[in-house]
Coordinates of N, CA and C in Angstrom, one line a residue:
M5 N 5.8 2.0 12.4 CA 5.5 2.6 11.3 C 6.0 2.9 10.8
L6 N 7.0 4.1 11.0 CA 7.9 4.8 10.4 C 9.1 4.2 9.2
E7 N 8.8 2.2 9.7 CA 10.1 1.9 9.2 C 9.8 1.5 8.1
S8 N 8.7 0.9 7.5 CA 7.1 0.8 7.0 C 7.8 0.3 5.1
P9 N 7.5 -0.6 4.4 CA 7.8 -0.4 3.2 C 6.6 0.7 2.4
S10 N 5.8 1.2 2.8 CA 4.4 2.2 2.3 C 5.2 3.2 2.6
L11 N 6.1 3.5 4.2 CA 6.8 4.8 3.8 C 7.5 4.9 3.0
S12 N 8.6 4.2 2.6 CA 10.0 4.4 2.0 C 9.4 4.5 0.7
L13 N 8.3 3.5 0.2 CA 8.2 4.2 -1.2 C 7.3 5.9 -0.8
A14 N 6.3 5.9 0.0 CA 6.4 7.4 -0.1 C 7.3 8.5 -0.3
A15 N 8.4 7.9 0.3 CA 9.8 9.0 0.6 C 10.0 9.4 -1.7
L16 N 10.2 8.3 -1.7 CA 10.6 8.1 -3.4 C 9.2 8.7 -4.4
L17 N 7.9 8.7 -3.8 CA 6.8 9.5 -4.9 C 7.1 10.9 -4.4
L18 N 6.6 11.1 -2.9 CA 6.9 12.8 -2.3 C 8.8 13.1 -2.9
S19 N 9.0 12.8 -2.9 CA 10.8 13.7 -3.3 C 10.9 14.0 -4.7
D20 N 9.4 14.1 -5.5 CA 9.6 14.3 -6.7 C 9.0 15.1 -6.9
S21 N 8.8 16.4 -7.7 CA 8.1 17.5 -7.0 C 6.7 17.2 -8.5
T22 N 7.5 16.6 -9.5 CA 6.9 16.6 -10.7 C 5.1 15.4 -10.4
V23 N 4.2 16.1 -10.8 CA 2.7 15.4 -11.0 C 2.7 14.6 -12.0
H24 N 2.7 13.2 -11.3 CA 2.4 12.1 -12.5 C 1.5 11.9 -12.6
S25 N 0.3 12.4 -14.1 CA -0.4 12.2 -14.4 C -0.7 10.6 -14.9
I26 N -0.2 9.5 -14.4 CA -0.1 8.5 -15.2 C -1.0 7.3 -14.5
P27 N -1.3 6.2 -14.6 CA -2.0 4.8 -14.1 C -1.0 4.6 -13.2
Y28 N -1.6 4.0 -11.9 CA -0.1 3.2 -11.1 C -1.8 1.9 -9.9
L29 N -1.0 0.8 -10.6 CA -1.8 -0.7 -9.8 C -0.7 -0.8 -8.7
A30 N -1.7 -1.6 -7.6 CA -1.3 -1.7 -6.4 C -2.0 -2.5 -6.0
S31 N -1.4 -4.1 -5.6 CA -2.2 -5.1 -5.3 C -1.9 -5.2 -3.7
H32 N -3.1 -5.8 -3.0 CA -3.0 -5.1 -2.0 C -2.8 -6.1 -1.4
K33 N -1.8 -5.4 0.1 CA -2.2 -6.3 1.2 C -2.9 -5.4 2.4
M34 N -3.8 -5.2 2.6 CA -4.3 -4.6 2.7 C -4.6 -3.1 3.7
L35 N -3.1 -3.7 5.3 CA -3.0 -2.5 5.8 C -2.2 -1.3 5.3
V36 N -1.5 -2.4 4.6 CA -0.2 -1.1 3.8 C -0.5 -0.8 2.8
I37 N -1.7 -1.0 1.5 CA -2.1 -0.6 1.2 C -2.7 0.7 1.0
C38 N -3.1 1.0 2.0 CA -4.5 2.6 3.0 C -2.9 3.3 2.6
I39 N -2.3 2.9 3.3 CA -1.1 3.8 3.2 C -0.8 4.5 1.8
V40 N -0.6 3.5 1.0 CA 0.3 3.7 -0.3 C -0.5 4.6 -1.7
I41 N -1.5 4.2 -1.0 CA -3.0 4.7 -2.1 C -3.4 6.5 -1.5
Q42 N -2.7 6.9 -0.4 CA -2.8 8.2 -0.1 C -1.4 8.6 -0.7
F43 N -0.7 8.2 -0.4 CA 0.7 9.4 -1.1 C 0.2 8.6 -2.9
A44 N 0.4 8.2 -3.2 CA -0.5 8.1 -4.5 C -0.6 8.9 -4.9
K45 N -1.8 9.3 -4.5 CA -2.5 10.2 -4.4 C -2.1 11.9 -4.7
L46 N -1.2 11.9 -3.3 CA -0.8 13.0 -3.1 C 0.1 13.6 -4.1
S47 N 1.2 12.5 -4.5 CA 2.1 12.6 -5.7 C 1.3 12.7 -6.7
G48 N 0.8 13.0 -7.0 CA -0.7 12.8 -8.7 C -0.7 12.1 -9.5
F49 N -0.2 10.5 -8.5 CA -1.2 9.8 -10.2 C -2.4 9.4 -9.6
S50 N -2.8 9.5 -11.6 CA -3.8 9.0 -12.0 C -4.5 8.2 -13.1
P51 N -4.9 6.9 -12.8 CA -6.3 6.8 -12.3 C -5.4 5.6 -10.9
I52 N -5.6 5.1 -10.0 CA -5.2 4.8 -9.0 C -5.9 3.2 -8.6
I53 N -5.2 1.9 -9.1 CA -5.5 1.3 -9.2 C -5.7 0.3 -8.2
V54 N -6.8 -0.4 -8.0 CA -5.6 -1.2 -6.8 C -6.8 -2.8 -6.8
T55 N -6.1 -4.1 -5.9 CA -6.6 -5.3 -5.9 C -7.4 -5.2 -5.3
A56 N -8.2 -5.6 -4.8 CA -8.4 -5.7 -3.5 C -10.1 -6.4 -3.0
S57 N -10.5 -7.4 -1.8 CA -11.7 -7.2 -1.7 C -12.4 -6.8 -2.2
K58 N -13.3 -6.5 -2.9 CA -14.8 -5.9 -2.9 C -15.4 -5.3 -2.0
Q59 N -15.8 -5.5 -1.1 CA -16.5 -5.5 0.4 C -15.9 -4.0 0.9
N60 N -14.4 -3.6 0.7 CA -13.7 -2.2 0.8 C -13.5 -1.8 -0.4
E61 N -14.3 -1.6 -1.3 CA -14.4 -0.9 -2.7 C -14.7 0.7 -2.0
A62 N -15.5 1.3 -1.4 CA -16.2 2.3 -1.0 C -14.4 2.5 0.4
Y63 N -15.0 2.3 0.6 CA -13.6 2.4 1.9 C -11.8 2.8 1.4
L64 N -11.4 2.1 0.2 CA -10.5 2.3 -0.7 C -10.5 3.4 -1.2
K65 N -12.3 3.5 -2.1 CA -12.0 5.1 -2.9 C -11.8 6.3 -2.2
S66 N -12.2 6.2 -1.0 CA -11.8 7.6 0.4 C -10.9 8.1 0.5
L67 N -10.3 6.6 0.4 CA -8.3 7.1 0.7 C -8.0 7.7 -0.3
G68 N -9.0 7.7 -1.8 CA -8.2 8.2 -3.0 C -7.7 7.1 -4.5
A69 N -8.0 6.1 -4.0 CA -8.4 5.1 -5.1 C -9.4 5.3 -6.0
T70 N -9.1 5.0 -7.6 CA -9.7 5.4 -8.0 C -10.9 4.2 -8.9
H71 N -10.3 3.2 -8.7 CA -11.2 2.1 -9.4 C -10.5 0.8 -8.3
V72 N -11.5 -0.4 -8.2 CA -11.0 -0.9 -7.0 C -10.9 -2.9 -8.4
I73 N -9.9 -3.2 -8.2 CA -10.0 -5.0 -9.4 C -10.5 -6.0 -8.0
D74 N -11.1 -6.8 -8.6 CA -11.7 -8.0 -7.4 C -10.3 -8.7 -6.7
R75 N -10.1 -8.8 -6.0 CA -8.6 -9.7 -6.1 C -8.7 -11.4 -6.1
N76 N -9.9 -11.5 -6.3 CA -10.5 -13.4 -6.5 C -11.0 -13.5 -8.0
I77 N -10.3 -12.1 -9.2 CA -10.6 -12.7 -9.9 C -8.8 -13.9 -10.2
P78 N -8.9 -14.8 -11.8 CA -7.6 -15.5 -11.9 C -6.2 -14.3 -12.3
L79 N -5.2 -14.6 -11.3 CA -4.3 -13.9 -11.7 C -4.4 -13.6 -13.4
A80 N -4.1 -14.2 -14.2 CA -3.6 -14.3 -15.4 C -5.5 -13.1 -16.1
D81 N -5.9 -13.1 -15.5 CA -6.9 -11.7 -16.1 C -7.2 -10.1 -16.0
L82 N -5.4 -10.5 -14.8 CA -5.4 -8.6 -14.6 C -5.2 -8.1 -15.4
P83 N -4.0 -8.5 -16.7 CA -3.9 -7.5 -17.9 C -5.4 -6.8 -18.8
A84 N -5.9 -8.0 -18.6 CA -7.7 -7.3 -19.6 C -8.2 -6.5 -18.5
S85 N -8.3 -7.1 -17.1 CA -9.4 -5.9 -16.2 C -8.5 -4.6 -16.0
V86 N -7.2 -4.8 -15.7 CA -6.3 -2.9 -15.9 C -6.8 -2.3 -17.7
K87 N -6.8 -2.9 -18.4 CA -6.9 -2.1 -19.4 C -9.1 -2.2 -20.0
A88 N -9.3 -2.3 -18.9 CA -10.8 -2.1 -19.2 C -10.8 -1.0 -18.1
V89 N -10.0 -0.4 -17.6 CA -9.8 0.2 -16.8 C -9.3 1.7 -17.8
T90 N -8.5 1.5 -18.1 CA -7.6 2.4 -18.7 C -7.2 2.1 -19.6
K91 N -6.9 2.9 -20.8 CA -5.7 2.3 -21.8 C -4.1 3.3 -22.0
K92 N -4.1 3.8 -20.9 CA -2.7 4.4 -20.7 C -1.8 3.1 -20.5
P93 N -0.9 3.5 -20.7 CA 0.2 2.4 -20.3 C 0.4 3.2 -18.5
I94 N 0.3 1.4 -17.6 CA 1.0 0.8 -16.7 C 2.2 1.8 -16.2
K95 N 2.9 2.5 -15.6 CA 4.2 2.5 -15.7 C 4.6 2.1 -14.2
V96 N 3.6 2.5 -12.7 CA 4.5 1.9 -12.2 C 2.9 1.5 -10.9
S97 N 3.5 0.0 -10.4 CA 2.5 -0.8 -10.0 C 3.5 -1.1 -8.5
Y98 N 2.5 -1.3 -7.4 CA 3.1 -1.9 -6.2 C 2.7 -3.3 -5.4
D99 N 3.1 -4.2 -5.3 CA 3.1 -5.5 -5.2 C 2.9 -5.7 -3.8
A100 N 2.0 -5.3 -2.3 CA 2.3 -6.1 -1.3 C 2.0 -6.8 -0.8
I101 N 1.8 -7.8 -1.5 CA 2.1 -9.8 -1.3 C 2.7 -10.3 -1.7
S102 N 3.3 -10.2 -2.9 CA 4.8 -10.1 -3.5 C 5.6 -11.7 -3.7
E103 N 4.0 -12.7 -3.6 CA 4.7 -14.0 -3.9 C 4.7 -14.1 -5.4
P104 N 4.6 -15.2 -5.8 CA 5.3 -15.4 -6.9 C 4.3 -15.3 -8.3
E105 N 3.3 -15.6 -7.8 CA 2.1 -15.6 -8.5 C 1.6 -13.8 -8.8
T106 N 1.7 -13.1 -8.2 CA 1.2 -12.1 -8.1 C 2.4 -10.7 -8.2
Q107 N 4.2 -11.5 -7.8 CA 4.8 -10.5 -8.9 C 4.9 -10.4 -10.9
N108 N 4.6 -12.0 -10.9 CA 4.5 -11.9 -11.9 C 3.6 -11.3 -13.1
A109 N 2.6 -11.4 -12.1 CA 0.9 -10.8 -12.7 C 1.4 -9.8 -12.4
T110 N 1.7 -9.0 -12.0 CA 2.1 -7.3 -12.1 C 2.8 -6.4 -13.3
Y111 N 3.9 -7.6 -12.8 CA 5.0 -7.2 -13.5 C 4.4 -7.5 -15.4
D112 N 3.4 -7.8 -15.3 CA 3.0 -8.8 -17.3 C 1.9 -7.2 -17.3
V113 N 1.2 -6.5 -16.3 CA 0.5 -6.0 -16.4 C 1.4 -4.2 -16.6
L114 N 2.7 -4.3 -16.2 CA 4.0 -3.3 -16.4 C 4.1 -2.4 -18.4
A115 N 4.2 -1.4 -18.5 CA 4.6 -1.2 -20.0 C 5.4 -1.0 -20.3
P116 N 6.4 -1.7 -21.8 CA 8.2 -1.7 -22.0 C 8.0 0.2 -21.5
G117 N 9.3 0.3 -21.3 CA 9.4 1.5 -21.7 C 8.8 2.5 -20.0
G118 N 10.8 2.0 -18.9 CA 10.0 2.7 -18.0 C 9.3 2.7 -17.1
G119 N 8.9 1.4 -17.1 CA 8.3 0.8 -16.5 C 8.8 0.6 -14.5
G120 N 8.0 0.6 -13.5 CA 9.0 0.6 -12.3 C 8.2 -0.4 -11.4
H121 N 8.4 -1.4 -11.5 CA 7.5 -3.1 -10.3 C 7.9 -3.0 -9.0
C122 N 7.7 -2.7 -7.8 CA 8.6 -2.3 -6.7 C 7.4 -3.9 -6.0
Y123 N 8.2 -4.1 -5.3 CA 7.9 -5.7 -4.2 C 8.6 -5.5 -3.1
V124 N 7.5 -6.2 -1.9 CA 8.2 -6.2 -0.3 C 8.9 -7.0 -0.3
L125 N 8.8 -8.9 -0.8 CA 9.2 -9.5 -0.8 C 10.3 -10.0 -1.4
P126 N 11.6 -11.3 -1.7 CA 12.0 -11.2 -2.4 C 11.9 -11.2 -3.7
E127 N 12.8 -11.1 -4.2 CA 12.5 -11.3 -6.7 C 12.1 -12.7 -6.5
A128 N 10.2 -12.7 -6.6 CA 10.9 -14.6 -8.1 C 9.9 -14.6 -8.9
I129 N 10.0 -13.1 -9.9 CA 9.6 -13.0 -11.6 C 10.4 -14.1 -12.2
D130 N 9.8 -15.0 -12.8 CA 10.2 -15.3 -13.9 C 11.3 -14.9 -14.5
K131 N 12.8 -15.5 -14.6 CA 13.8 -14.4 -15.1 C 13.3 -14.9 -16.9
D132 N 12.9 -15.6 -18.0 CA 13.0 -15.0 -18.7 C 11.6 -14.4 -19.1
K133 N 11.7 -13.3 -18.1 CA 10.1 -12.4 -18.6 C 11.1 -11.2 -18.4
I134 N 12.2 -11.2 -17.3 CA 12.5 -9.9 -17.1 C 13.2 -9.0 -18.2
K135 N 12.8 -7.9 -18.8 CA 13.3 -6.9 -19.4 C 13.9 -5.7 -18.9
S136 N 15.0 -5.2 -19.5 CA 15.7 -3.9 -19.0 C 15.7 -2.9 -18.7
D137 N 14.4 -3.4 -19.9 CA 13.2 -1.2 -20.0 C 12.2 -2.0 -18.8
K138 N 12.2 -2.5 -17.8 CA 10.9 -3.1 -16.5 C 12.2 -2.4 -15.3
E139 N 12.1 -1.7 -14.9 CA 12.7 -1.1 -13.8 C 11.9 -2.0 -12.1
I140 N 13.0 -3.0 -11.5 CA 12.0 -3.8 -10.3 C 12.6 -3.0 -9.3
T141 N 12.5 -3.1 -8.5 CA 12.4 -2.3 -7.3 C 12.3 -3.0 -5.7
R142 N 12.5 -3.5 -5.0 CA 12.3 -3.5 -3.5 C 12.2 -2.7 -2.4
P143 N 11.4 -1.8 -1.9 CA 11.7 -0.8 -0.9 C 11.9 -1.2 0.3
Y144 N 12.9 -0.5 1.2 CA 14.1 -0.7 1.9 C 13.2 0.5 3.1
G145 N 12.6 0.2 3.9 CA 12.1 0.9 4.8 C 13.3 1.1 6.1
N146 N 13.8 2.0 5.8 CA 15.0 2.9 6.6 C 15.4 4.2 6.1
V147 N 15.6 4.9 6.6 CA 15.7 6.6 6.3 C 17.3 6.8 6.8
H148 N 17.6 6.0 7.7 CA 19.0 6.7 8.2 C 20.0 6.2 7.6
A149 N 19.9 5.0 6.5 CA 21.0 4.9 5.9 C 21.8 5.9 4.7
P150 N 22.9 5.4 4.4 CA 23.9 6.7 3.7 C 23.6 6.9 2.7
S151 N 22.3 5.9 1.9 CA 22.1 5.8 0.5 C 20.3 6.8 1.0
T152 N 19.2 6.4 2.0 CA 18.8 7.0 1.7 C 18.1 8.5 2.1
R153 N 19.2 8.6 3.3 CA 19.7 9.9 3.8 C 18.4 11.4 3.1
D154 N 18.6 11.6 2.2 CA 18.0 13.0 1.2 C 16.8 12.1 1.2
I155 N 16.4 10.8 0.6 CA 14.4 10.7 0.6 C 14.3 10.9 2.0
G156 N 14.7 10.7 2.9 CA 13.9 10.7 4.0 C 14.3 12.1 4.6
R157 N 15.0 13.1 4.2 CA 15.0 14.4 4.6 C 13.5 15.1 3.9
S158 N 13.5 14.7 2.5 CA 12.6 15.0 1.5 C 10.9 14.6 2.6
L159 N 10.8 13.0 3.2 CA 9.5 12.6 3.0 C 9.4 13.6 4.7
Y160 N 10.0 13.6 5.4 CA 9.7 13.8 7.0 C 9.9 15.4 7.2
A161 N 10.2 16.7 5.8 CA 10.1 18.0 5.7 C 8.6 17.8 5.4
K162 N 7.9 17.2 5.0 CA 6.3 17.1 4.6 C 5.7 16.1 5.4
L163 N 6.1 15.5 6.2 CA 5.0 14.5 6.9 C 4.0 15.2 8.1
T164 N 4.6 16.0 8.5 CA 3.9 16.8 9.7 C 2.8 17.6 9.1
G165 N 3.0 18.4 8.4 CA 2.2 18.9 7.6 C 1.6 18.4 7.1
L166 N 1.4 17.5 6.2 CA 0.2 16.4 5.6 C -0.4 15.8 6.2
I167 N 0.1 15.2 8.0 CA -1.0 14.7 8.6 C -2.4 15.8 9.6
E168 N -1.5 16.9 9.9 CA -1.7 18.1 10.1 C -3.1 18.6 9.6
A169 N -2.8 18.7 8.2 CA -3.7 19.0 7.3 C -4.7 18.2 6.6
G170 N -4.3 16.6 7.3 CA -5.3 15.5 6.9 C -5.3 15.1 5.9
D171 N -4.5 15.2 4.7 CA -3.7 14.9 3.5 C -3.7 13.0 3.6
I172 N -3.1 12.8 5.0 CA -2.6 11.5 5.5 C -3.4 11.5 6.9
K173 N -4.0 10.2 6.7 CA -4.9 9.7 7.8 C -4.4 8.6 8.1
V174 N -3.5 8.6 9.9 CA -2.5 7.8 9.9 C -3.1 7.1 11.7
W175 N -2.2 6.0 12.1 CA -3.0 5.7 13.2 C -2.8 6.5 14.4
S176 N -4.3 6.9 15.5 CA -4.3 8.0 16.5 C -2.4 7.8 17.4
Y177 N -1.8 7.2 17.3 CA -0.8 7.6 18.3 C 0.2 8.3 17.6
V178 N 0.6 7.7 16.2 CA 1.6 8.2 15.2 C 1.0 9.7 15.1
H179 N 0.1 10.3 14.7 CA -1.0 11.2 15.1 C -0.3 12.1 16.0
V180 N -0.8 12.2 17.1 CA -0.4 12.6 18.4 C 1.9 12.3 18.7
V181 N 2.1 11.8 18.2 CA 3.3 12.3 18.4 C 4.2 12.8 17.2
L182 N 3.5 13.3 16.6 CA 4.1 13.8 15.6 C 3.0 15.6 15.2
T183 N 2.5 15.4 16.0 CA 1.4 17.1 16.1 C 1.0 17.5 17.2
G184 N 0.7 16.7 18.3 CA 0.7 17.3 19.7 C -1.2 17.0 20.1
T185 N -1.6 16.3 18.6 CA -3.7 16.3 18.4 C -3.9 15.4 18.7
N186 N -4.7 14.9 19.0 CA -5.8 14.2 18.8 C -6.2 13.7 17.6
L187 N -6.4 12.8 16.9 CA -7.1 12.4 15.7 C -8.4 11.7 16.2
T188 N -9.3 11.8 15.5 CA -10.6 10.9 15.9 C -10.8 9.9 14.2
L189 N -9.9 9.8 13.4 CA -10.5 9.8 11.7 C -9.1 8.8 11.7
Q190 N -8.7 7.3 11.8 CA -7.3 6.9 11.3 C -8.5 5.1 9.8
P191 N -7.6 5.6 9.3 CA -7.7 4.7 7.9 C -7.4 3.2 8.3
N192 N -7.0 2.8 9.1 CA -6.5 1.0 9.2 C -7.3 0.8 11.0
N193 N -8.7 0.4 10.4 CA -9.6 0.2 11.9 C -9.3 -0.9 12.6
V194 N -9.2 -1.0 13.7 CA -8.9 -2.0 14.8 C -9.7 -2.8 15.8
E195 N -10.3 -3.5 15.5 CA -10.9 -4.3 17.1 C -9.8 -4.6 17.9
V196 N -10.6 -4.8 18.8 CA -9.1 -5.8 20.1 C -10.7 -6.2 20.8
L197 N -9.8 -7.4 20.7 CA -10.1 -9.0 21.1 C -10.8 -8.9 22.6
P198 N -11.4 -9.5 22.8 CA -12.2 -9.5 24.2 C -10.8 -10.9 24.8
N199 N -11.1 -10.6 26.3 CA -10.1 -11.6 26.7 C -8.3 -12.1 26.3
G200 N -8.1 -10.8 25.7 CA -6.6 -11.1 26.0 C -6.6 -12.4 24.9
L201 N -5.2 -13.5 25.3 CA -5.0 -14.4 24.3 C -5.7 -15.3 24.1
A202 N -6.7 -15.4 25.0 CA -7.8 -16.3 25.4 C -9.4 -16.0 24.2
G203 N -9.0 -14.2 23.6 CA -10.0 -14.1 22.7 C -8.9 -14.6 21.0
I204 N -7.9 -14.7 21.1 CA -7.4 -15.3 19.6 C -8.4 -16.5 18.7
P205 N -9.1 -17.3 19.2 CA -9.0 -17.8 18.5 C -11.2 -17.6 17.8
E206 N -10.7 -16.3 18.8 CA -12.5 -16.1 18.0 C -11.9 -14.7 16.2
G207 N -11.0 -14.4 17.4 CA -10.2 -13.8 15.4 C -9.8 -14.6 15.1
L208 N -9.6 -15.2 14.8 CA -8.7 -16.8 14.2 C -10.4 -17.7 13.3
E209 N -11.2 -17.5 13.9 CA -13.1 -17.5 13.0 C -13.2 -16.4 12.4
K210 N -12.6 -15.0 12.8 CA -13.0 -13.9 12.6 C -12.8 -14.5 10.8
L211 N -11.1 -14.7 10.4 CA -10.4 -14.5 9.4 C -10.7 -15.9 8.6
R212 N -11.1 -16.6 9.5 CA -12.2 -17.7 8.2 C -12.9 -16.7 7.4
K213 N -14.0 -16.5 8.2 CA -15.1 -16.0 7.8 C -15.0 -15.0 6.6
G214 N -13.9 -15.0 6.3 CA -12.8 -13.7 5.5 C -13.3 -12.1 5.9
V215 N -13.1 -11.5 7.4 CA -12.7 -10.2 7.5 C -12.0 -9.4 6.9
S216 N -11.9 -8.5 6.1 CA -10.7 -8.0 6.3 C -10.8 -6.5 6.3
A217 N -9.7 -5.7 5.9 CA -9.4 -4.2 6.0 C -9.9 -4.0 8.1
L218 N -9.5 -4.7 8.2 CA -9.6 -4.3 9.9 C -8.1 -5.5 10.8
K219 N -7.4 -4.3 11.7 CA -6.6 -4.9 12.6 C -7.0 -5.4 13.7
L220 N -6.9 -7.3 14.0 CA -6.7 -7.7 14.9 C -6.5 -8.0 16.7
V221 N -6.2 -7.0 17.4 CA -5.7 -6.7 18.1 C -5.7 -8.1 19.7
A222 N -4.7 -8.6 20.3 CA -5.3 -9.3 21.6 C -4.4 -8.6 22.3
R223 N -4.9 -8.3 23.3 CA -4.0 -7.7 24.5 C -3.8 -8.7 25.5
P224 N -2.0 -8.9 25.7 CA -2.0 -10.2 26.4 C -2.4 -10.0 27.3
Q225 N -1.9 -9.0 27.9 CA -2.0 -8.4 29.6 C -3.8 -8.8 30.1
E226 N -4.6 -8.7 29.3 CA -6.1 -8.7 29.2 C -6.2 -10.0 29.3
T227 N -5.8 -11.4 29.4 CA -5.6 -13.1 29.3 C -6.5 -12.9 30.2
I228 N -7.5 -13.7 31.0 CA -8.4 -14.2 32.1 C -8.4 -15.4 31.8

């Protein structure tokens, strides 16, 4: 987890002591967005607008999202949906899906002049729409490289305290490693499938039925 795109973004946000009272747009991939939302909130972004399944709206708002836009709307309608939430220009967007369609849609939402678009897969924005005043960034989830060590120091200097205070909710294992104490509340809900690998068909059926905000885990050693 400590090498994830969401954590590298977090380092960028928390390394700046300025409070950003500006809108922030994040498009789901659910388990990543759970962490991204919390860091955006800690960094002072407001409103925090998320595209996700409406069935997860209450859960995402409990983590810090202020508005949830239905992920099933046509991407062409995303700019209008965002404008219905806030008239302020969108300066930062984080695309956790990063398919060509979502990259172009979130890039279109960005305001000209200082806008920043962060994506996690290779860039796929139409070349004819790229503007010099909209910054495009791909997160690099390694704080040990020479170019990222300063950001890493800033992140890790704050991370344990944020987890201890409950400002960031993480997996129980990570919480124990960093603080030495147990954690009962975690943002990424987990369901262990029964019977090891034999439980995978059941998990696939859950996915076909639209389960989300839930990590399905099969333990090979429990196969019967």
